[in-house]
Short mmCIF file of C-alpha atoms in Angstrom, two decimals:
data_model
loop_
_atom_site.label_atom_id
_atom_site.label_comp_id
_atom_site.label_asym_id
_atom_site.label_seq_id
_atom_site.Cartn_x
_atom_site.Cartn_y
_atom_site.Cartn_z
CA MET A 1 24.73 -2.88 2.61
CA THR A 2 23.74 -2.28 5.53
CA ALA A 3 20.07 -2.33 7.41
CA VAL A 4 19.87 1.37 7.84
CA ARG A 5 20.98 1.68 4.00
CA ALA A 6 18.61 -0.63 3.10
CA LEU A 7 15.88 1.52 5.31
CA THR A 8 16.41 4.52 3.51
CA HIS A 9 16.33 3.53 0.09
CA GLY A 10 12.81 2.55 0.78
CA PHE A 11 12.58 6.36 0.74
CA TRP A 12 13.71 7.32 -2.53
CA ARG A 13 15.91 4.87 -4.60
CA ASN A 14 12.93 1.82 -4.38
CA LEU A 15 10.02 4.28 -3.71
CA PRO A 16 6.75 1.64 -4.07
CA PRO A 17 4.92 2.98 -6.32
CA PHE A 18 6.95 5.55 -8.44
CA ARG A 19 9.80 4.32 -8.48
CA LEU A 20 9.14 0.34 -8.82
CA VAL A 21 6.07 0.22 -10.71
CA LEU A 22 4.40 -1.93 -8.38
CA GLY A 23 1.02 -2.74 -5.87
CA LEU A 24 -0.68 -0.08 -8.40
CA CYS A 25 -4.00 -1.65 -7.38
CA PRO A 26 -4.19 -0.17 -3.87
CA ALA A 27 -2.46 3.06 -5.10
CA LEU A 28 -5.28 3.08 -7.07
CA ALA A 29 -8.41 1.91 -5.32
CA ILE A 30 -8.41 2.85 -1.56
CA THR A 31 -6.49 6.01 -1.88
CA THR A 32 -10.37 8.21 -1.82
CA ALA A 33 -8.92 9.71 1.91
CA ALA A 34 -5.30 10.46 3.20
CA GLU A 35 -7.17 8.12 6.40
CA TYR A 36 -7.26 4.43 4.06
CA GLY A 37 -4.01 5.78 2.52
CA LEU A 38 -2.71 5.12 5.94
CA GLY A 39 -4.27 2.47 6.61
CA MET A 40 -3.53 0.40 3.93
CA GLY A 41 0.24 1.58 3.52
CA LEU A 42 0.56 0.38 7.49
CA ALA A 43 -1.06 -2.73 6.93
CA VAL A 44 1.03 -3.76 4.03
CA THR A 45 4.10 -2.64 5.76
CA PHE A 46 3.39 -5.17 8.55
CA VAL A 47 3.36 -7.55 5.75
CA LEU A 48 6.35 -6.71 4.49
CA VAL A 49 8.26 -6.21 7.50
CA PHE A 50 7.62 -9.55 8.44
CA SER A 51 7.75 -11.49 5.17
CA ASN A 52 11.40 -10.22 4.33
CA ALA A 53 12.15 -11.54 8.15
CA LEU A 54 11.25 -14.90 7.62
CA VAL A 55 11.90 -15.32 3.57
CA SER A 56 15.08 -14.20 4.94
CA LEU A 57 15.15 -16.57 7.81
CA LEU A 58 13.82 -19.45 5.33
CA ARG A 59 16.06 -18.97 2.27
CA ARG A 60 18.40 -21.47 2.97
CA VAL A 61 15.98 -24.11 3.50
CA ILE A 62 14.02 -23.87 0.79
CA PRO A 63 14.42 -25.35 -2.61
CA ASP A 64 14.39 -22.97 -5.75
CA GLU A 65 11.91 -25.13 -7.61
CA VAL A 66 8.86 -23.81 -5.36
CA ARG A 67 9.93 -20.95 -4.00
CA ILE A 68 7.55 -18.41 -4.97
CA ALA A 69 5.21 -21.51 -3.94
CA SER A 70 6.25 -21.13 -0.36
CA PHE A 71 6.12 -17.46 -0.47
CA ILE A 72 3.00 -16.55 -0.81
CA VAL A 73 2.26 -19.59 1.55
CA VAL A 74 3.95 -17.06 4.15
CA ILE A 75 2.32 -14.01 2.22
CA ALA A 76 -0.95 -14.96 2.94
CA THR A 77 -0.55 -16.11 6.17
CA LEU A 78 0.31 -13.01 7.34
CA VAL A 79 -2.29 -11.69 5.27
CA VAL A 80 -4.65 -13.56 6.88
CA LEU A 81 -3.55 -12.20 10.42
CA VAL A 82 -3.55 -8.39 9.08
CA GLU A 83 -6.86 -9.16 8.22
CA LEU A 84 -8.47 -11.08 11.03
CA ALA A 85 -6.98 -8.34 13.29
CA MET A 86 -8.06 -5.11 11.15
CA LYS A 87 -11.96 -6.78 11.50
CA ALA A 88 -11.18 -6.89 15.30
CA TYR A 89 -9.74 -3.42 16.09
CA PHE A 90 -10.90 -1.21 13.16
CA TYR A 91 -13.90 -2.47 11.63
CA PRO A 92 -15.17 0.66 9.96
CA LEU A 93 -11.92 1.00 7.89
CA SER A 94 -11.69 -3.02 7.16
CA ARG A 95 -15.44 -2.65 5.89
CA THR A 96 -13.74 0.76 3.95
CA LEU A 97 -11.24 -1.31 2.21
CA GLY A 98 -13.07 -4.56 1.59
CA ILE A 99 -11.41 -6.51 -0.28
CA TYR A 100 -8.18 -4.67 -0.84
CA VAL A 101 -7.12 -6.29 2.48
CA PRO A 102 -7.16 -9.88 1.43
CA LEU A 103 -5.86 -7.95 -2.06
CA ILE A 104 -2.39 -7.76 -0.02
CA VAL A 105 -1.23 -11.15 -0.88
CA VAL A 106 -1.20 -10.09 -4.04
CA ASN A 107 0.23 -7.22 -4.02
CA CYS A 108 3.61 -7.35 -5.90
CA ILE A 109 5.97 -5.27 -3.92
CA ILE A 110 5.26 -7.78 -1.48
CA LEU A 111 6.33 -10.63 -3.55
CA GLY A 112 9.02 -8.86 -5.39
CA ARG A 113 10.82 -7.76 -2.33
CA ALA A 114 10.62 -11.23 -1.31
CA GLU A 115 12.27 -12.32 -4.88
CA ALA A 116 14.46 -9.42 -5.12
CA PHE A 117 15.85 -8.92 -2.03
CA ALA A 118 14.75 -10.73 1.14
CA SER A 119 15.98 -14.29 -0.91
CA ARG A 120 19.19 -13.04 -0.47
CA ASN A 121 19.99 -11.27 2.42
CA PRO A 122 20.27 -11.76 5.75
CA VAL A 123 17.32 -11.29 8.50
CA LEU A 124 18.11 -8.29 9.69
CA VAL A 125 18.76 -6.11 6.70
CA SER A 126 15.88 -6.98 4.81
CA ALA A 127 13.29 -6.81 7.53
CA ALA A 128 14.50 -3.27 7.03
CA ASP A 129 14.34 -3.57 3.72
CA GLY A 130 10.86 -4.43 4.88
CA LEU A 131 9.95 -1.40 7.09
CA GLY A 132 11.90 1.10 4.68
CA VAL A 133 9.32 0.11 1.42
CA GLY A 134 6.80 -0.16 3.35
CA LEU A 135 6.71 3.08 4.74
CA GLY A 136 8.06 4.50 1.67
CA TYR A 137 4.47 2.90 0.28
CA THR A 138 2.73 4.56 3.19
CA ILE A 139 3.89 7.87 2.43
CA SER A 140 2.86 7.18 -0.97
CA LEU A 141 -0.41 5.90 -0.41
CA ILE A 142 -0.90 9.32 1.64
CA VAL A 143 0.30 11.80 -0.33
CA VAL A 144 -2.39 10.71 -2.98
CA GLY A 145 -4.78 10.15 -0.62
CA SER A 146 -4.48 13.71 0.69
CA LEU A 147 -4.72 15.28 -2.80
CA ARG A 148 -7.89 12.84 -3.80
CA GLU A 149 -9.22 13.96 -0.44
CA ILE A 150 -8.49 17.44 -0.54
CA LEU A 151 -9.52 18.06 -3.76
CA GLY A 152 -11.84 16.14 -4.33
CA ALA A 153 -14.17 15.96 -0.79
CA GLY A 154 -12.93 19.46 0.63
CA THR A 155 -10.91 17.33 3.34
CA TRP A 156 -8.19 16.08 5.26
CA PHE A 157 -8.37 13.11 7.33
CA GLY A 158 -11.51 14.11 7.67
CA ARG A 159 -11.49 17.56 8.43
CA PRO A 160 -12.38 20.40 6.31
CA VAL A 161 -9.60 22.44 4.83
CA PHE A 162 -11.76 24.53 2.74
CA GLY A 163 -14.78 27.19 3.65
CA ASP A 164 -17.86 26.89 2.97
CA GLY A 165 -17.93 28.57 -0.55
CA PHE A 166 -15.86 25.16 -1.39
CA GLU A 167 -17.46 22.82 -4.33
CA PRO A 168 -15.66 19.70 -4.42
CA PHE A 169 -14.33 18.37 -7.43
CA GLY A 170 -15.64 15.34 -7.02
CA PHE A 171 -14.32 13.23 -10.46
CA MET A 172 -10.50 12.83 -8.39
CA VAL A 173 -12.25 10.89 -5.98
CA LYS A 174 -13.34 8.60 -8.81
CA ALA A 175 -11.94 6.22 -11.09
CA PRO A 176 -10.20 8.15 -13.68
CA GLY A 177 -9.32 10.82 -11.15
CA ALA A 178 -7.47 7.97 -9.52
CA PHE A 179 -5.52 7.36 -12.70
CA LEU A 180 -4.83 10.94 -13.61
CA CYS A 181 -3.47 11.63 -10.35
CA LEU A 182 -1.50 9.30 -9.92
CA GLY A 183 0.07 9.26 -13.45
CA LEU A 184 0.37 13.16 -12.87
CA LEU A 185 2.54 12.33 -9.82
CA LEU A 186 4.98 10.21 -11.61
CA GLY A 187 5.47 12.29 -14.52
CA VAL A 188 6.44 15.33 -11.49
CA MET A 189 8.33 12.47 -10.12
CA ASN A 190 10.39 12.02 -13.02
CA ALA A 191 10.68 15.72 -13.99
CA TRP A 192 12.47 15.80 -10.50
CA SER A 193 14.74 13.13 -11.16
CA ARG A 194 15.96 14.31 -14.59
CA ARG A 195 16.94 17.47 -12.73
CA ARG A 196 18.80 16.17 -10.79
CA GLY A 197 20.34 14.21 -12.99
CA GLU A 198 19.25 10.55 -12.09
CA ILE A 199 18.64 8.59 -15.58
CA PHE A 200 15.45 7.66 -14.51
CA VAL A 201 12.34 7.18 -16.63
CA GLN A 202 10.00 4.10 -16.75
CA THR A 203 9.51 1.96 -19.50
CA MET B 30 -32.92 -9.40 -18.10
CA ASP B 31 -31.51 -9.58 -14.89
CA LEU B 32 -28.80 -11.68 -16.40
CA LEU B 33 -27.95 -9.18 -19.58
CA LEU B 34 -27.50 -6.47 -16.73
CA LEU B 35 -25.34 -8.23 -15.00
CA VAL B 36 -23.13 -9.01 -17.97
CA ILE B 37 -23.15 -4.86 -19.04
CA GLY B 38 -22.60 -4.44 -15.61
CA ALA B 39 -19.32 -6.60 -15.37
CA ILE B 40 -18.18 -5.69 -18.56
CA PHE B 41 -18.41 -2.01 -18.95
CA VAL B 42 -20.42 -0.44 -15.76
CA ASN B 43 -17.76 -2.29 -13.52
CA ASN B 44 -15.29 -2.91 -15.32
CA VAL B 45 -12.94 -5.43 -13.29
CA LEU B 46 -9.64 -2.76 -14.84
CA LEU B 47 -10.82 0.88 -14.92
CA ALA B 48 -13.32 1.01 -12.40
CA GLN B 49 -12.65 -1.67 -9.14
CA TYR B 50 -8.67 -1.27 -10.10
CA LEU B 51 -7.81 -4.49 -10.07
CA GLY B 52 -5.06 -6.11 -12.25
CA ASN B 53 -3.27 -3.20 -12.99
CA CYS B 54 0.04 -3.87 -12.72
CA PRO B 55 -0.20 -6.12 -15.94
CA PHE B 56 -2.32 -3.55 -17.28
CA CYS B 57 0.22 -1.58 -17.54
CA GLY B 58 2.52 -4.13 -17.55
CA VAL B 59 1.58 -5.99 -21.24
CA SER B 60 -0.23 -3.69 -22.80
CA LYS B 61 3.02 -2.74 -25.35
CA LYS B 62 1.66 -4.46 -28.09
CA LEU B 63 -1.43 -5.12 -29.23
CA ASP B 64 -0.74 -9.06 -29.92
CA THR B 65 0.61 -9.82 -26.03
CA ALA B 66 -1.84 -7.63 -24.16
CA ALA B 67 -4.60 -9.69 -26.86
CA GLY B 68 -3.19 -12.72 -25.18
CA MET B 69 -3.05 -11.51 -21.92
CA GLY B 70 -6.93 -10.72 -22.05
CA LEU B 71 -7.79 -14.78 -22.96
CA ALA B 72 -5.70 -15.50 -20.64
CA VAL B 73 -7.06 -13.97 -17.30
CA ILE B 74 -10.79 -15.00 -18.91
CA PHE B 75 -9.39 -18.66 -18.99
CA VAL B 76 -7.75 -18.44 -15.72
CA ALA B 77 -10.39 -16.57 -14.12
CA VAL B 78 -13.51 -18.47 -15.29
CA LEU B 79 -11.03 -21.91 -13.96
CA ALA B 80 -10.34 -20.06 -10.94
CA SER B 81 -14.38 -18.69 -9.95
CA VAL B 82 -15.19 -21.74 -10.14
CA LEU B 83 -12.82 -24.12 -8.19
CA THR B 84 -12.50 -21.38 -5.55
CA TRP B 85 -16.83 -21.24 -5.26
CA VAL B 86 -16.61 -25.15 -4.98
CA ALA B 87 -14.28 -24.83 -2.30
CA HIS B 88 -16.02 -21.79 -0.33
CA TYR B 89 -19.26 -23.02 -0.54
CA PHE B 90 -18.25 -27.52 0.54
CA VAL B 91 -15.27 -27.26 2.15
CA LEU B 92 -14.51 -24.11 3.98
CA VAL B 93 -18.31 -23.09 5.20
CA PRO B 94 -19.16 -26.80 5.91
CA LEU B 95 -15.85 -26.28 8.28
CA ASP B 96 -16.52 -23.03 10.27
CA LEU B 97 -13.24 -22.03 8.41
CA GLU B 98 -14.23 -19.01 6.54
CA TYR B 99 -11.32 -16.82 8.31
CA LEU B 100 -8.79 -19.28 6.19
CA GLN B 101 -10.63 -17.69 2.84
CA THR B 102 -7.64 -15.58 1.40
CA LEU B 103 -5.15 -18.33 2.25
CA VAL B 104 -6.95 -21.18 0.52
CA PHE B 105 -7.57 -18.86 -2.71
CA VAL B 106 -4.90 -17.85 -3.18
CA LEU B 107 -3.06 -21.24 -3.20
CA LEU B 108 -5.68 -23.19 -5.47
CA ILE B 109 -5.18 -20.04 -8.03
CA ALA B 110 -1.56 -20.68 -7.55
CA ALA B 111 -1.76 -23.96 -8.07
CA LEU B 112 -4.16 -24.22 -10.81
CA VAL B 113 -2.50 -21.67 -13.04
CA GLN B 114 1.08 -24.39 -11.95
CA LEU B 115 -1.22 -27.46 -13.31
CA VAL B 116 -2.51 -25.66 -16.17
CA GLU B 117 0.10 -24.42 -17.70
CA ILE B 118 1.95 -28.65 -17.54
CA PHE B 119 -1.41 -29.28 -19.27
CA LEU B 120 -1.53 -26.89 -22.10
CA LYS B 121 2.04 -28.10 -22.55
CA LYS B 122 1.56 -31.29 -22.79
CA LYS B 123 -1.65 -31.25 -24.58
CA SER B 124 -2.12 -27.98 -27.14
CA GLN B 125 1.21 -26.87 -28.25
CA ALA B 126 -0.31 -23.36 -30.18
CA LEU B 127 -2.43 -22.49 -26.90
CA TYR B 128 0.58 -22.74 -24.93
CA ARG B 129 2.43 -20.92 -26.98
CA SER B 130 0.38 -18.12 -27.40
CA LEU B 131 -0.79 -18.16 -23.73
CA GLY B 132 2.71 -20.19 -21.96
CA ILE B 133 4.38 -16.66 -20.82
CA TYR B 134 1.52 -15.09 -19.55
CA LEU B 135 0.62 -17.72 -17.42
CA PRO B 136 3.39 -17.58 -14.15
CA LEU B 137 2.41 -13.42 -14.15
CA ILE B 138 -1.07 -14.50 -13.55
CA THR B 139 -0.75 -16.00 -10.19
CA THR B 140 0.15 -12.70 -9.09
CA ASN B 141 -2.71 -11.11 -11.09
CA CYS B 142 -5.40 -9.66 -8.23
CA ALA B 143 -8.01 -9.96 -10.87
CA VAL B 144 -8.29 -13.01 -11.10
CA LEU B 145 -7.80 -13.18 -7.25
CA GLY B 146 -10.02 -10.39 -7.04
CA ILE B 147 -13.22 -12.27 -9.08
CA ALA B 148 -12.74 -14.78 -6.76
CA LEU B 149 -13.56 -12.77 -3.83
CA LEU B 150 -16.34 -10.81 -5.10
CA ASN B 151 -18.23 -14.40 -6.39
CA ILE B 152 -18.19 -14.74 -2.68
CA LYS B 153 -18.92 -11.63 -1.07
CA HIS B 154 -21.87 -11.01 -3.62
CA GLU B 155 -23.13 -14.58 -2.68
CA LEU B 156 -23.84 -15.66 -6.05
CA ASP B 157 -25.27 -18.46 -7.08
CA PHE B 158 -23.36 -21.85 -9.32
CA ALA B 159 -24.74 -20.35 -12.52
CA THR B 160 -24.56 -16.13 -12.10
CA MET B 161 -21.48 -16.58 -10.41
CA LEU B 162 -20.49 -17.97 -13.80
CA ILE B 163 -21.95 -15.27 -15.83
CA TYR B 164 -20.01 -13.16 -13.58
CA ALA B 165 -16.96 -14.60 -14.12
CA THR B 166 -16.85 -14.89 -17.00
CA SER B 167 -17.76 -11.28 -18.43
CA SER B 168 -15.61 -9.68 -15.59
CA ALA B 169 -13.14 -11.17 -17.52
CA ALA B 170 -14.11 -10.53 -20.75
CA GLY B 171 -14.42 -6.51 -19.48
CA PHE B 172 -10.68 -7.53 -18.13
CA ALA B 173 -9.90 -8.30 -21.93
CA LEU B 174 -11.93 -5.87 -24.26
CA ALA B 175 -9.87 -2.55 -21.89
CA ILE B 176 -6.42 -4.49 -21.60
CA VAL B 177 -6.69 -4.71 -25.52
CA LEU B 178 -8.22 -1.05 -26.60
CA PHE B 179 -5.51 0.29 -24.34
CA ALA B 180 -3.08 -1.69 -26.19
CA GLY B 181 -4.32 -0.14 -29.50
CA VAL B 182 -4.31 3.56 -28.05
CA ARG B 183 -0.71 2.81 -26.21
CA GLU B 184 0.65 1.80 -29.55
CA ARG B 185 -0.17 5.21 -31.48
CA LEU B 186 0.97 6.86 -27.98
CA LEU B 187 4.44 5.96 -29.64
CA LEU B 188 4.52 7.92 -32.32
CA SER B 189 3.15 11.37 -30.20
CA PRO B 190 5.72 13.88 -28.90
CA VAL B 191 5.20 13.02 -24.97
CA PRO B 192 7.34 15.60 -23.00
CA PRO B 193 10.22 13.69 -21.05
CA ALA B 194 9.18 13.23 -18.00
CA MET B 195 5.68 11.78 -18.66
CA ARG B 196 6.90 9.13 -21.02
CA GLY B 197 6.22 5.21 -20.28
CA THR B 198 4.47 4.77 -17.38
CA ALA B 199 3.01 8.33 -16.83
CA ILE B 200 1.33 9.01 -19.33
CA ALA B 201 0.22 5.56 -19.77
CA LEU B 202 -2.00 6.02 -15.88
CA VAL B 203 -2.71 9.15 -17.90
CA THR B 204 -4.40 8.13 -20.94
CA ALA B 205 -5.91 5.41 -18.31
CA GLY B 206 -7.75 8.22 -16.60
CA VAL B 207 -9.12 9.25 -20.11
CA MET B 208 -10.11 6.05 -21.09
CA SER B 209 -11.80 5.37 -17.68
CA LEU B 210 -13.95 8.72 -18.03
CA ALA B 211 -14.90 6.90 -21.18
CA PHE B 212 -16.36 4.07 -18.94
CA LEU B 213 -17.79 5.93 -16.45
CA GLY B 214 -19.91 6.96 -19.38
CA PHE B 215 -21.68 3.55 -19.47
CA ALA B 216 -22.36 4.05 -16.20
CA GLY B 217 -25.75 5.67 -16.17
CA MET B 218 -27.00 2.70 -17.72
CA VAL B 219 -27.46 0.06 -14.79
CA GLU B 220 -28.39 0.47 -12.01
#
């Protein structure tokens, strides 16, 4: 498997949170606006690339019995880095994302990729996989965020989309809208996969 | 009275799952049957309360005096991982019955954001020890309530003719949205 293929798999075949049903919590929680989706997605991408690379570097050193704990230490260290950097350079964003920034530690995508991919592949390929899955996740979050922001607040990346007469559909930026939006998007993606003849339904 | 409001607020209004979006992976993963959902709910209550006590003590007696608050995330997640391991070993030795009902859910809890989320919220809201204990218990109880109710709905869903593309997680998320809408109705009860 080449690095390029590992990279491109993240965009469709392993696209989180839709194809890999992992990392749902941030996908629901912080997607009230496209901008937050972008911020969270990039933070996750950063952690994913470096955790994949480090786990892959250490894969022959880490004993099998304590591998999960070791992965968590690697991931947690990277998350603390992101947290501090975000507080220093993007303070308003870090306020909005709140506890969901430290919660990147328990985002199952990262541990999932470390366990399923990085612990048995060379460094460069693992980093590419991290980048692909991370960017795929970022795109998904931006799509969900855009949908919810446009319908729920009438803006996109903070800029108004509709004229003055538009009455925002407030339901979309509240909790039920998040579940509904993600569920329906997942349904659309499944329908598309079925049309292309891919047999794929999450159970 | 304030404490009663805190309990109602944590269980219904700010439900961990449906309003704060914490712990959604197990919510979709282990909610297919009523008894596994109940097992997961109990395991989360158990671990979340223990973890809250442990992390609260660690935060106020170790991290704050040493000026190490920026290591909060790292310390909390390690504490929770170690705690889950300990609980698992302890239950295996001491209570076979409890181990058999909770055991398989315990490893999953290490990466359950509800547990870490509750621990972080305790600190964020600057709660004192007693309030923290009540808040953590009722938040975790809210998680258990939501996952058990949801499992009940999903068991019914198996018998309904769902369009093929919506089967599985897609319809589960839409159902969760409807449930979340119902819980939104509690929002008027507490500020």
